[in-house]
Short mmCIF file of C-alpha atoms in Angstrom, two decimals:
data_model
loop_
_atom_site.label_atom_id
_atom_site.label_comp_id
_atom_site.label_asym_id
_atom_site.label_seq_id
_atom_site.Cartn_x
_atom_site.Cartn_y
_atom_site.Cartn_z
CA MET S 34 -120.83 32.44 28.76
CA LEU S 35 -124.59 31.97 28.66
CA PHE S 36 -124.35 30.94 25.02
CA PHE S 37 -121.57 28.51 25.86
CA VAL S 38 -123.67 26.88 28.57
CA LEU S 39 -126.76 26.80 26.32
CA ILE S 40 -125.01 25.34 23.27
CA GLY S 41 -122.10 23.42 24.74
CA VAL S 42 -123.32 22.07 28.07
CA VAL S 43 -127.14 21.92 28.16
CA PRO S 44 -127.64 19.49 25.20
CA PHE S 45 -125.20 16.96 26.64
CA CYS S 46 -126.69 17.21 30.14
CA ALA S 47 -130.25 17.02 28.76
CA ALA S 48 -129.41 13.94 26.68
CA PHE S 49 -127.68 12.21 29.60
CA ILE S 50 -130.41 13.00 32.14
CA TYR S 51 -133.15 11.85 29.75
CA ALA S 52 -131.30 8.57 29.04
CA LEU S 53 -130.69 8.09 32.78
CA LEU S 54 -134.36 8.68 33.68
CA TYR S 55 -135.48 6.36 30.87
CA SER S 56 -133.09 3.64 32.05
CA PHE S 57 -134.64 3.80 35.54
CA GLY S 58 -138.17 3.66 34.09
CA MET S 59 -139.07 7.21 35.17
CA VAL S 60 -139.92 8.50 31.71
CA GLY S 61 -140.89 6.83 28.46
CA VAL S 62 -143.62 4.78 26.89
CA LEU S 63 -144.93 1.89 29.05
CA ASN S 64 -142.72 2.89 32.01
CA THR S 65 -144.55 3.35 35.30
CA GLY S 66 -141.96 4.52 37.81
CA PHE S 67 -138.55 3.97 39.33
CA THR S 68 -137.16 0.48 38.83
CA LEU S 69 -133.79 -1.21 38.62
CA ALA S 70 -135.22 -4.02 36.48
CA PHE S 71 -133.71 -2.75 33.22
CA TRP S 72 -130.23 -2.39 34.71
CA LYS S 73 -130.44 -5.89 36.21
CA SER S 74 -131.69 -7.30 32.93
CA VAL S 75 -128.84 -5.71 30.96
CA PHE S 76 -126.15 -6.99 33.32
CA ALA S 77 -127.78 -10.44 33.52
CA SER S 78 -127.73 -10.86 29.72
CA GLY S 79 -123.98 -10.23 29.49
CA GLU S 80 -124.40 -8.81 25.97
CA VAL S 81 -123.28 -5.32 27.00
CA LEU S 82 -120.08 -6.52 28.62
CA GLY S 83 -119.43 -8.70 25.58
CA SER S 84 -120.04 -5.74 23.28
CA PHE S 85 -117.76 -3.51 25.37
CA GLY S 86 -114.99 -6.09 25.32
CA TYR S 87 -115.43 -6.77 21.62
CA SER S 88 -115.45 -3.04 20.73
CA ALA S 89 -112.41 -2.38 22.92
CA VAL S 90 -110.43 -5.23 21.32
CA VAL S 91 -111.33 -4.16 17.76
CA ALA S 92 -110.54 -0.50 18.52
CA ALA S 93 -107.28 -1.35 20.32
CA ILE S 94 -105.98 -3.62 17.54
CA SER S 95 -106.95 -1.07 14.89
CA VAL S 96 -105.25 1.82 16.71
CA LEU S 97 -102.16 -0.24 17.53
CA LEU S 98 -101.68 -1.37 13.92
CA SER S 99 -102.48 2.10 12.55
CA VAL S 100 -99.97 3.78 14.85
CA SER S 101 -97.28 1.17 14.14
CA ILE S 102 -97.66 1.34 10.34
CA ALA S 103 -97.97 5.13 10.37
CA MET S 104 -94.84 5.43 12.52
CA TRP S 105 -92.90 3.19 10.14
CA VAL S 106 -94.07 5.13 7.06
CA ALA S 107 -93.46 8.53 8.65
CA LEU S 108 -89.94 7.66 9.83
CA LYS S 109 -88.83 5.77 6.72
CA PHE S 110 -90.14 8.32 4.23
CA THR S 111 -89.90 11.62 6.10
CA ARG S 112 -88.07 13.45 3.31
CA GLU S 113 -90.03 11.92 0.42
CA LEU S 114 -93.42 12.68 2.00
CA ASN S 115 -92.53 16.35 2.35
CA LYS S 116 -91.96 16.74 -1.39
CA ARG S 117 -94.55 18.65 -3.40
CA PHE S 118 -96.51 15.83 -5.12
CA LEU S 119 -96.51 13.36 -2.21
CA SER S 120 -97.25 16.05 0.35
CA PHE S 121 -100.63 16.53 -1.36
CA ILE S 122 -101.27 12.85 -2.13
CA ILE S 123 -100.95 11.82 1.53
CA TYR S 124 -103.79 14.21 2.38
CA LEU S 125 -106.21 12.47 -0.02
CA PRO S 126 -107.33 9.67 2.34
CA LEU S 127 -108.73 12.36 4.66
CA ALA S 128 -111.42 12.96 2.00
CA ILE S 129 -112.82 9.45 2.48
CA PRO S 130 -115.51 9.16 5.14
CA GLY S 131 -116.14 5.98 7.13
CA ILE S 132 -119.24 5.01 5.16
CA VAL S 133 -117.37 5.18 1.83
CA ALA S 134 -114.40 3.27 3.27
CA ALA S 135 -116.78 0.55 4.51
CA PHE S 136 -118.49 0.38 1.11
CA PHE S 137 -115.09 0.14 -0.60
CA THR S 138 -113.95 -2.68 1.72
CA PHE S 139 -117.22 -4.50 1.05
CA GLN S 140 -116.72 -4.15 -2.71
CA LEU S 141 -113.16 -5.48 -2.54
CA PHE S 142 -113.33 -8.22 0.06
CA SER S 143 -116.86 -9.67 -0.05
CA LYS S 144 -117.50 -13.16 -1.43
CA ALA S 145 -118.34 -11.77 -4.88
CA GLY S 146 -115.98 -8.80 -4.54
CA PHE S 147 -113.08 -7.64 -6.65
CA PHE S 148 -110.41 -9.86 -5.02
CA SER S 149 -112.69 -12.88 -5.15
CA ARG S 150 -113.05 -12.35 -8.92
CA ILE S 151 -109.28 -12.06 -9.32
CA ALA S 152 -108.80 -15.24 -7.26
CA TYR S 153 -111.35 -16.99 -9.49
CA SER S 154 -109.70 -15.80 -12.71
CA PHE S 155 -106.31 -17.13 -11.49
CA GLY S 156 -107.94 -20.45 -10.60
CA TRP S 157 -107.25 -20.09 -6.86
CA ILE S 158 -110.92 -20.64 -6.09
CA THR S 159 -113.52 -22.52 -8.11
CA LYS S 160 -116.66 -21.26 -6.37
CA VAL S 161 -117.68 -18.06 -4.59
CA ARG S 162 -118.06 -19.82 -1.26
CA PHE S 163 -114.40 -20.86 -1.23
CA PHE S 164 -113.28 -17.23 -0.87
CA PRO S 165 -112.48 -16.54 2.83
CA ASP S 166 -114.89 -14.54 4.98
CA LEU S 167 -113.34 -11.08 5.18
CA VAL S 168 -116.47 -8.97 5.65
CA ASN S 169 -119.28 -9.56 8.16
CA ASP S 170 -116.89 -12.12 9.60
CA GLN S 171 -116.30 -13.58 13.06
CA LEU S 172 -112.81 -12.07 13.41
CA SER S 173 -113.94 -8.57 12.31
CA ILE S 174 -111.15 -8.42 9.75
CA GLY S 175 -113.20 -6.16 7.45
CA ILE S 176 -113.95 -3.69 10.26
CA MET S 177 -110.33 -3.50 11.41
CA LEU S 178 -109.02 -3.18 7.87
CA THR S 179 -111.37 -0.26 7.26
CA PHE S 180 -110.50 1.40 10.57
CA ILE S 181 -106.81 1.12 9.72
CA THR S 182 -107.24 2.58 6.22
CA VAL S 183 -109.23 5.51 7.65
CA VAL S 184 -107.08 6.23 10.72
CA MET S 185 -103.55 5.37 9.57
CA PRO S 186 -103.15 8.25 7.02
CA PHE S 187 -104.12 10.73 9.71
CA PHE S 188 -101.41 9.39 12.02
CA VAL S 189 -98.82 9.58 9.23
CA LEU S 190 -99.60 13.29 8.83
CA LEU S 191 -99.59 13.82 12.59
CA PHE S 192 -96.24 12.06 13.10
CA LEU S 193 -94.66 13.98 10.22
CA ASN S 194 -95.87 17.21 11.78
CA VAL S 195 -94.54 16.31 15.24
CA TYR S 196 -91.25 15.14 13.70
CA LYS S 197 -90.80 18.58 12.17
CA ASN S 198 -92.10 20.69 15.06
CA GLU S 199 -90.18 18.85 17.76
CA ARG S 200 -86.96 19.02 15.70
CA VAL S 201 -86.52 15.26 15.97
CA GLU S 202 -84.02 15.25 13.11
CA GLU S 203 -81.67 17.60 14.98
CA LEU S 204 -82.05 15.59 18.18
CA SER S 205 -81.31 12.37 16.28
CA LYS S 206 -78.15 13.91 14.83
CA LEU S 207 -77.12 14.94 18.33
CA ALA S 208 -77.70 11.39 19.59
CA PHE S 209 -75.62 10.00 16.71
CA SER S 210 -72.80 12.41 17.49
CA LEU S 211 -72.88 11.23 21.11
CA GLY S 212 -72.29 7.66 19.96
CA ALA S 213 -75.79 6.16 19.68
CA ASN S 214 -76.41 3.67 16.89
CA SER S 215 -79.36 3.77 14.47
CA SER S 216 -81.55 1.42 16.48
CA GLN S 217 -80.93 3.33 19.73
CA VAL S 218 -81.80 6.64 18.07
CA THR S 219 -85.08 5.20 16.72
CA TRP S 220 -86.20 3.43 19.90
CA LYS S 221 -84.79 5.78 22.56
CA VAL S 222 -85.10 9.20 20.93
CA THR S 223 -87.42 9.41 17.91
CA ILE S 224 -90.31 7.13 18.87
CA PRO S 225 -90.52 8.21 22.56
CA ILE S 226 -90.60 11.91 21.55
CA ILE S 227 -93.34 11.38 18.95
CA LEU S 228 -95.45 9.13 21.19
CA ARG S 229 -95.13 11.45 24.18
CA LYS S 230 -96.48 14.33 22.08
CA THR S 231 -99.31 12.34 20.51
CA TRP S 232 -100.47 9.80 23.08
CA THR S 233 -103.53 11.93 24.00
CA LEU S 234 -104.69 11.91 20.43
CA ILE S 235 -103.98 8.19 20.08
CA ALA S 236 -106.18 7.58 23.13
CA LEU S 237 -108.83 9.90 21.67
CA TYR S 238 -108.88 7.86 18.46
CA PHE S 239 -109.31 4.69 20.49
CA ILE S 240 -112.41 6.26 22.04
CA PHE S 241 -113.70 7.39 18.63
CA LEU S 242 -113.32 3.87 17.24
CA LEU S 243 -114.97 2.43 20.35
CA GLY S 244 -118.12 4.37 19.43
CA ALA S 245 -117.85 3.98 15.63
CA TYR S 246 -121.15 3.30 13.92
CA GLU S 247 -121.19 3.23 10.09
CA VAL S 248 -118.28 0.84 9.56
CA PRO S 249 -119.47 -1.93 11.94
CA LEU S 250 -123.03 -1.41 10.70
CA ILE S 251 -121.99 -2.33 7.14
CA LEU S 252 -119.15 -4.76 7.84
CA GLY S 253 -120.07 -6.20 11.24
CA GLN S 254 -121.85 -9.38 12.24
CA GLU S 255 -125.09 -10.05 14.11
CA SER S 256 -123.38 -10.94 17.38
CA PRO S 257 -121.40 -9.57 19.10
CA GLN S 258 -122.03 -6.05 17.84
CA MET S 259 -120.00 -2.93 18.42
CA LEU S 260 -121.37 -0.55 21.08
CA SER S 261 -123.05 2.12 18.94
CA VAL S 262 -124.68 -0.49 16.70
CA LEU S 263 -125.93 -2.37 19.77
CA ILE S 264 -127.33 0.81 21.38
CA ILE S 265 -129.19 1.91 18.24
CA ARG S 266 -130.49 -1.63 17.67
CA GLU S 267 -131.90 -1.70 21.23
CA LEU S 268 -133.43 1.79 20.93
CA ASN S 269 -135.09 1.03 17.58
CA GLN S 270 -136.73 -2.19 18.68
CA TYR S 271 -140.42 -2.80 17.94
CA ASP S 272 -140.72 -4.17 21.48
CA LEU S 273 -141.21 -0.88 23.36
CA SER S 274 -140.49 -2.48 26.72
CA LYS S 275 -136.91 -3.13 25.58
CA ILE S 276 -136.11 0.53 24.78
CA SER S 277 -135.19 1.24 28.41
CA GLU S 278 -132.48 -1.40 28.19
CA GLY S 279 -131.06 0.45 25.20
CA TYR S 280 -130.86 3.59 27.32
CA VAL S 281 -129.08 1.62 30.07
CA VAL S 282 -126.34 0.74 27.56
CA ALA S 283 -126.25 4.37 26.35
CA VAL S 284 -125.82 5.62 29.94
CA ILE S 285 -123.02 3.11 30.65
CA TYR S 286 -121.25 4.09 27.44
CA THR S 287 -121.63 7.83 28.18
CA ILE S 288 -120.23 7.41 31.70
CA VAL S 289 -117.23 5.41 30.44
CA VAL S 290 -116.47 7.93 27.70
CA SER S 291 -116.90 10.91 30.04
CA LEU S 292 -114.53 9.35 32.58
CA ALA S 293 -112.04 8.82 29.77
CA ALA S 294 -112.41 12.49 28.80
CA ILE S 295 -111.78 13.56 32.40
CA ALA S 296 -108.73 11.30 32.64
CA LEU S 297 -107.33 12.57 29.35
CA PHE S 298 -108.03 16.28 29.53
CA SER S 299 -108.45 17.34 33.15
CA ARG S 300 -104.73 17.76 33.77
CA LYS S 301 -103.23 18.31 30.37
CA LYS S 302 -103.80 21.19 28.02
CA MET S 303 -104.36 20.05 24.43
CA THR S 304 -102.29 21.88 21.89
CA LEU S 305 -103.47 22.95 18.46
CA ASN S 306 -101.20 20.41 16.78
CA GLU S 307 -102.74 17.58 18.73
CA ILE S 308 -106.25 18.57 17.67
CA MET D 120 -74.60 0.63 -6.60
CA LYS D 121 -76.76 -0.05 -3.56
CA PHE D 122 -80.29 -1.28 -4.30
CA SER D 123 -83.02 0.92 -2.84
CA TRP D 124 -86.49 -0.48 -2.19
CA LYS D 125 -87.89 2.94 -1.23
CA PRO D 126 -89.19 3.92 -4.71
CA PHE D 127 -91.17 0.65 -4.88
CA ILE D 128 -92.74 1.14 -1.47
CA LEU D 129 -93.56 4.77 -2.31
CA THR D 130 -95.14 3.75 -5.62
CA LEU D 131 -97.18 1.12 -3.78
CA LEU D 132 -98.24 3.76 -1.26
CA VAL D 133 -99.41 6.13 -4.02
CA VAL D 134 -101.28 3.28 -5.76
CA LEU D 135 -102.97 2.32 -2.47
CA ILE D 136 -104.05 5.93 -1.88
CA VAL D 137 -105.31 6.54 -5.44
CA PHE D 138 -106.92 3.09 -5.88
CA PRO D 139 -110.13 3.77 -3.86
CA PHE D 140 -110.82 6.91 -5.90
CA ALA D 141 -110.16 5.12 -9.21
CA TYR D 142 -112.23 2.10 -8.18
CA MET D 143 -115.20 4.24 -7.14
CA VAL D 144 -115.14 6.08 -10.48
CA LEU D 145 -114.87 2.74 -12.32
CA LEU D 146 -117.77 1.24 -10.36
CA SER D 147 -119.90 4.37 -10.84
CA MET D 148 -119.41 4.07 -14.61
CA ALA D 149 -120.00 0.32 -14.70
CA SER D 150 -123.05 -1.78 -15.30
CA GLU D 151 -123.80 -5.52 -15.61
CA TRP D 152 -120.67 -6.34 -13.61
CA ARG D 153 -121.41 -9.81 -12.29
CA PHE D 154 -119.26 -12.48 -10.69
CA PRO D 155 -116.79 -13.77 -11.95
CA ASP D 156 -116.07 -10.92 -14.41
CA VAL D 157 -112.97 -8.96 -13.40
CA LEU D 158 -114.01 -6.05 -15.61
CA PRO D 159 -117.56 -4.76 -16.22
CA ASN D 160 -119.52 -5.62 -19.38
CA TYR D 161 -120.60 -2.02 -19.74
CA PHE D 162 -118.40 0.97 -19.05
CA GLY D 163 -119.62 4.47 -19.84
CA LEU D 164 -121.44 7.53 -18.61
CA ARG D 165 -124.94 5.98 -18.50
CA ASN D 166 -125.22 6.06 -14.67
CA TRP D 167 -123.88 9.60 -14.50
CA THR D 168 -126.36 10.91 -17.12
CA GLN D 169 -129.22 9.12 -15.34
CA ILE D 170 -128.70 11.07 -12.12
CA PHE D 171 -129.86 14.20 -13.92
CA SER D 172 -132.91 12.57 -15.49
CA SER D 173 -134.05 9.74 -13.20
CA GLU D 174 -135.71 9.83 -9.80
CA THR D 175 -132.67 8.74 -7.84
CA GLY D 176 -132.74 12.10 -6.06
CA LEU D 177 -128.96 12.29 -6.04
CA ILE D 178 -128.78 15.85 -7.27
CA SER D 179 -131.25 17.05 -4.65
CA SER D 180 -129.30 15.08 -2.00
CA PHE D 181 -126.08 16.70 -3.17
CA VAL D 182 -127.60 20.20 -2.96
CA LEU D 183 -129.16 19.41 0.43
CA SER D 184 -125.84 18.11 1.77
CA ILE D 185 -124.06 21.27 0.61
CA VAL D 186 -126.70 23.53 2.20
CA ILE D 187 -126.59 21.61 5.50
CA SER D 188 -122.78 21.44 5.61
CA LEU D 189 -122.33 25.12 4.73
CA SER D 190 -124.88 26.13 7.40
CA VAL D 191 -123.21 23.96 10.04
CA ALA D 192 -119.71 25.11 9.07
CA PHE D 193 -120.65 28.79 9.05
CA THR D 194 -122.60 28.84 12.33
CA SER D 195 -120.21 26.60 14.27
CA THR D 196 -117.07 28.43 13.07
CA LEU D 197 -118.47 31.86 13.85
CA SER D 198 -120.02 30.97 17.20
CA GLY D 199 -116.99 28.82 18.13
CA PHE D 200 -114.68 31.75 17.44
CA LEU D 201 -116.74 34.26 19.40
CA ILE D 202 -117.61 32.04 22.36
CA SER D 203 -114.11 30.55 22.67
CA ARG D 204 -112.89 34.04 23.59
CA SER D 205 -115.13 34.17 26.67
CA VAL D 206 -114.20 30.61 27.62
CA SER D 207 -110.46 31.12 27.11
CA TYR D 208 -110.30 34.32 29.19
CA HIS D 209 -112.54 32.91 31.94
CA PRO D 210 -110.86 32.04 35.31
CA ARG D 211 -112.47 28.57 35.14
CA LYS D 212 -111.25 27.92 31.62
CA ARG D 213 -110.04 24.39 32.32
CA LEU D 214 -113.39 23.24 33.66
CA PHE D 215 -115.28 24.71 30.70
CA THR D 216 -112.86 23.19 28.21
CA LEU D 217 -113.32 19.83 29.89
CA LEU D 218 -117.11 20.19 29.60
CA THR D 219 -116.67 20.91 25.89
CA TYR D 220 -114.99 17.55 25.38
CA PHE D 221 -118.01 15.51 26.52
CA PRO D 222 -120.22 16.04 23.45
CA TYR D 223 -117.13 16.04 21.22
CA ILE D 224 -115.91 12.65 22.40
CA LEU D 225 -119.31 10.90 22.51
CA ALA D 226 -120.41 8.88 19.46
CA PRO D 227 -122.69 11.28 17.50
CA VAL D 228 -125.24 8.55 16.84
CA VAL D 229 -125.65 7.81 20.58
CA PHE D 230 -125.80 11.55 21.34
CA ALA D 231 -128.54 11.95 18.71
CA ALA D 232 -130.49 8.95 20.00
CA CYS D 233 -130.51 10.40 23.53
CA LEU D 234 -131.46 13.86 22.21
CA SER D 235 -134.16 12.66 19.79
CA TYR D 236 -136.95 13.14 22.38
CA PHE D 237 -136.19 16.88 22.60
CA PHE D 238 -136.11 17.20 18.82
CA LEU D 239 -139.47 15.47 18.67
CA MET D 240 -140.91 17.87 21.27
CA THR D 241 -139.63 20.95 19.45
CA GLY D 242 -140.87 19.78 16.05
CA LEU D 243 -137.36 19.52 14.62
CA PHE D 244 -137.45 15.75 14.16
CA GLY D 245 -137.27 14.68 10.52
CA SER D 246 -136.45 18.14 9.18
CA ALA D 247 -133.36 19.65 7.58
CA THR D 248 -133.34 22.35 10.28
CA GLY D 249 -133.27 19.62 12.93
CA VAL D 250 -130.31 17.95 11.22
CA ILE D 251 -128.47 21.30 11.03
CA VAL D 252 -129.12 21.95 14.74
CA ALA D 253 -128.02 18.43 15.71
CA GLN D 254 -124.87 18.58 13.59
CA PHE D 255 -124.12 22.02 14.98
CA MET D 256 -124.13 20.46 18.47
CA ILE D 257 -121.19 18.23 17.54
CA ALA D 258 -119.36 20.72 15.29
CA PHE D 259 -119.53 23.57 17.82
CA PRO D 260 -117.41 21.79 20.50
CA TYR D 261 -114.80 21.06 17.85
CA ALA D 262 -114.68 24.73 16.83
CA LEU D 263 -114.49 25.80 20.47
CA ILE D 264 -111.56 23.48 21.17
CA PHE D 265 -109.91 24.50 17.90
CA PHE D 266 -109.98 28.22 18.69
CA SER D 267 -108.96 27.85 22.35
CA SER D 268 -105.29 28.04 21.33
CA PHE D 269 -105.86 31.28 19.41
CA TRP D 270 -106.76 33.33 22.48
CA ASN D 271 -103.35 33.62 24.08
CA GLU D 272 -101.43 36.37 25.84
CA ARG D 273 -100.20 37.88 22.56
CA ILE D 274 -103.76 38.32 21.24
CA ARG D 275 -104.80 39.84 24.55
CA GLN D 276 -101.97 42.37 24.28
CA TYR D 277 -103.10 43.27 20.76
CA GLU D 278 -106.62 43.88 22.06
CA GLU D 279 -105.31 46.05 24.89
CA LEU D 280 -103.08 47.98 22.51
CA THR D 281 -106.04 48.67 20.17
CA ALA D 282 -108.11 49.88 23.12
CA THR D 283 -105.25 52.11 24.28
CA LEU D 284 -105.03 53.64 20.81
CA GLY D 285 -108.76 54.46 20.91
CA GLY D 286 -110.30 51.55 19.01
CA ASN D 287 -113.72 50.37 20.15
CA ARG D 288 -114.73 46.68 20.52
CA ARG D 289 -116.23 46.51 17.03
CA GLN D 290 -113.09 47.93 15.41
CA THR D 291 -110.89 45.61 17.46
CA PHE D 292 -112.91 42.65 16.29
CA LEU D 293 -113.16 43.63 12.60
CA LYS D 294 -109.75 45.18 12.05
CA VAL D 295 -107.50 43.27 14.44
CA LEU D 296 -108.93 39.93 15.55
CA LEU D 297 -110.55 38.81 12.29
CA PRO D 298 -107.46 39.45 10.13
CA LEU D 299 -105.27 37.69 12.71
CA ALA D 300 -107.57 34.67 12.82
CA LYS D 301 -108.28 34.48 9.07
CA GLY D 302 -106.22 31.34 8.44
CA MET D 303 -107.60 29.52 11.47
CA LEU D 304 -111.16 30.53 10.57
CA LEU D 305 -110.71 29.01 7.11
CA ILE D 306 -109.28 25.76 8.47
CA CYS D 307 -112.04 25.52 11.08
CA PHE D 308 -114.69 26.20 8.41
CA PHE D 309 -113.18 23.44 6.28
CA GLN D 310 -113.04 20.96 9.19
CA THR D 311 -116.57 21.62 10.42
CA PHE D 312 -117.82 21.40 6.83
CA LEU D 313 -116.26 17.93 6.66
CA ILE D 314 -117.71 16.90 10.04
CA SER D 315 -121.16 17.71 8.67
CA TRP D 316 -120.50 16.39 5.14
CA PHE D 317 -119.34 12.97 6.43
CA GLU D 318 -121.96 12.59 9.15
CA TYR D 319 -124.22 9.56 8.84
CA GLY D 320 -125.42 8.17 12.21
CA LEU D 321 -126.70 11.40 13.71
CA THR D 322 -128.37 12.45 10.43
CA SER D 323 -130.13 9.10 10.13
CA ILE D 324 -131.52 9.39 13.68
CA ILE D 325 -132.64 13.05 13.60
CA GLY D 326 -133.57 13.04 9.90
CA VAL D 327 -135.49 9.71 10.28
CA GLY D 328 -134.92 8.96 6.60
CA LYS D 329 -136.74 12.11 5.47
CA VAL D 330 -133.59 14.23 5.24
CA GLN D 331 -131.67 12.33 2.59
CA THR D 332 -128.12 13.65 2.57
CA LEU D 333 -125.49 11.92 0.43
CA THR D 334 -124.30 9.65 3.25
CA ILE D 335 -127.89 8.48 3.78
CA LYS D 336 -128.16 7.85 0.02
CA VAL D 337 -124.98 5.78 0.02
CA PHE D 338 -126.38 3.60 2.77
CA LEU D 339 -129.78 3.26 1.03
CA PHE D 340 -128.09 2.15 -2.20
CA ILE D 341 -125.95 -0.36 -0.29
CA LYS D 342 -129.10 -1.78 1.34
CA GLU D 343 -130.76 -2.04 -2.08
CA ALA D 344 -127.60 -3.74 -3.44
CA ASN D 345 -127.46 -1.01 -6.10
CA PHE D 346 -123.68 -0.74 -5.99
CA TYR D 347 -123.32 1.35 -9.15
CA TYR D 348 -125.44 4.18 -7.76
CA GLY D 349 -123.79 3.60 -4.38
CA ALA D 350 -120.40 4.24 -5.99
CA LEU D 351 -121.81 7.25 -7.81
CA SER D 352 -123.01 8.71 -4.49
CA CYS D 353 -119.57 7.95 -3.03
CA CYS D 354 -117.94 9.93 -5.87
CA LEU D 355 -120.21 12.90 -5.15
CA LEU D 356 -119.31 12.53 -1.48
CA ILE D 357 -115.52 12.34 -1.82
CA PHE D 358 -114.64 14.70 -4.67
CA PRO D 359 -115.80 18.01 -3.10
CA PRO D 360 -113.58 17.35 -0.03
CA VAL D 361 -110.67 16.54 -2.38
CA LEU D 362 -111.17 19.92 -4.03
CA LEU D 363 -111.40 21.60 -0.62
CA LEU D 364 -108.24 19.79 0.50
CA TYR D 365 -106.42 21.05 -2.55
CA ILE D 366 -107.60 24.64 -1.99
CA ASN D 367 -106.78 24.39 1.71
CA LYS D 368 -103.33 22.95 1.08
CA ARG D 369 -102.51 25.30 -1.79
CA TYR D 370 -103.82 28.58 -0.46
CA VAL D 371 -104.33 28.28 3.30
CA PHE D 372 -101.69 25.98 4.85
CA ASN D 373 -98.87 27.34 2.68
CA LYS D 374 -99.70 30.92 3.57
CA LEU D 375 -99.97 30.13 7.25
CA ILE D 376 -96.47 28.68 7.38
#
């Protein structure tokens, strides 16, 4: 148990306490003692709340679309995806990390990217600047597209697994034999069973995307920035007096995520399948 | 005969999955590919041969990434397996499991930024050892959570049975627990290897640019707008996991079921 505390608990506590002390001006370069100035400054600027809201919206849309598409694919192609060739192919996207996915999106959707060249060759655009902004854009289309391509394949595999383990096919047949139509079986049997088994993991993925770093770093815009990008930008500033404000954001983010962890895992036991 | 659109959708799905891999290989073998050309002016192995001769440092980054990922995977899998036993059999198991989730759920880059002071104090900042230690801190909670389902009542009964039959703790571990957990150990090793292999944010903070793993290289090439070498680094980054996935799927998952 000593090892568990040393490896599993102490680093997190040390990191949090250090960030907390720094945010109150009690440690760190140029700090002289306890002050609430950095917290006031962060809340007065409104950038943190904006970043939180922006990150939450991007993460929520990405998770919602990923889950919806994955559910459709998993339910429509259950038998086909369990066949030998496809059952390996659907695992391939798991080998693509976020940084590669972001690079790939950039290569395809940037102004001089692959699709822009195709559009030019078909005569749909006459100049580079006429191609729509799909990366580093205001609507964060590039970020969400990348999140979906990274997360969606995982959900397809998860839903297929739950479909098999929870014997959804047998339950669907039972519902049919009791007089339910196809739509009722899908919406009142299949989808509720799968979502009930996987909602913890869906929420967990929302939290992961909330704190994503590489993808918004490559495909994001200057303002607003996603949380992790904002925190690292604040902490790496040349203006040393601003570092404390970066730690304020880090503390707020850590508290929010920790509360989410408590809400998700304090009552329910995660199963191996969900991990 | 009824028309079925399923084969078309499935073909599209396979194309969408394979396309990123094909495009990365194409880009890594391309040169002088400027707008508005749809295909590159040069296509060959020039970039690939240059990684062995030039000073891109890709080979050393590849070796470094493998060493770091293997170290993280080995230490976190082994310690996760051993320590999860104590946690799972502890009366306050739920509290300890909850505590494990905190570092697991936090963005690694933020965790690293808050921990960087301690790495600086211990002289681990900017070193491969520091990166291994930092990555271990996020891979270990995963391993711990992963193995928590292994230690159930059935395993406990096996341990008690071995003790009743005269086996000591070492024999129980080597001849009963390890064989029972072999499949899970392999999957956990594979997953923690990937956690380390794919890690960028935490490595960039703790490694401060001195520890140039493949993910760091990809980002450096993107910043330099050297997309051909960027794609080459991406190929080196994604093909080992593909191989591991194949091995895992072929020899581990199938045998577990």
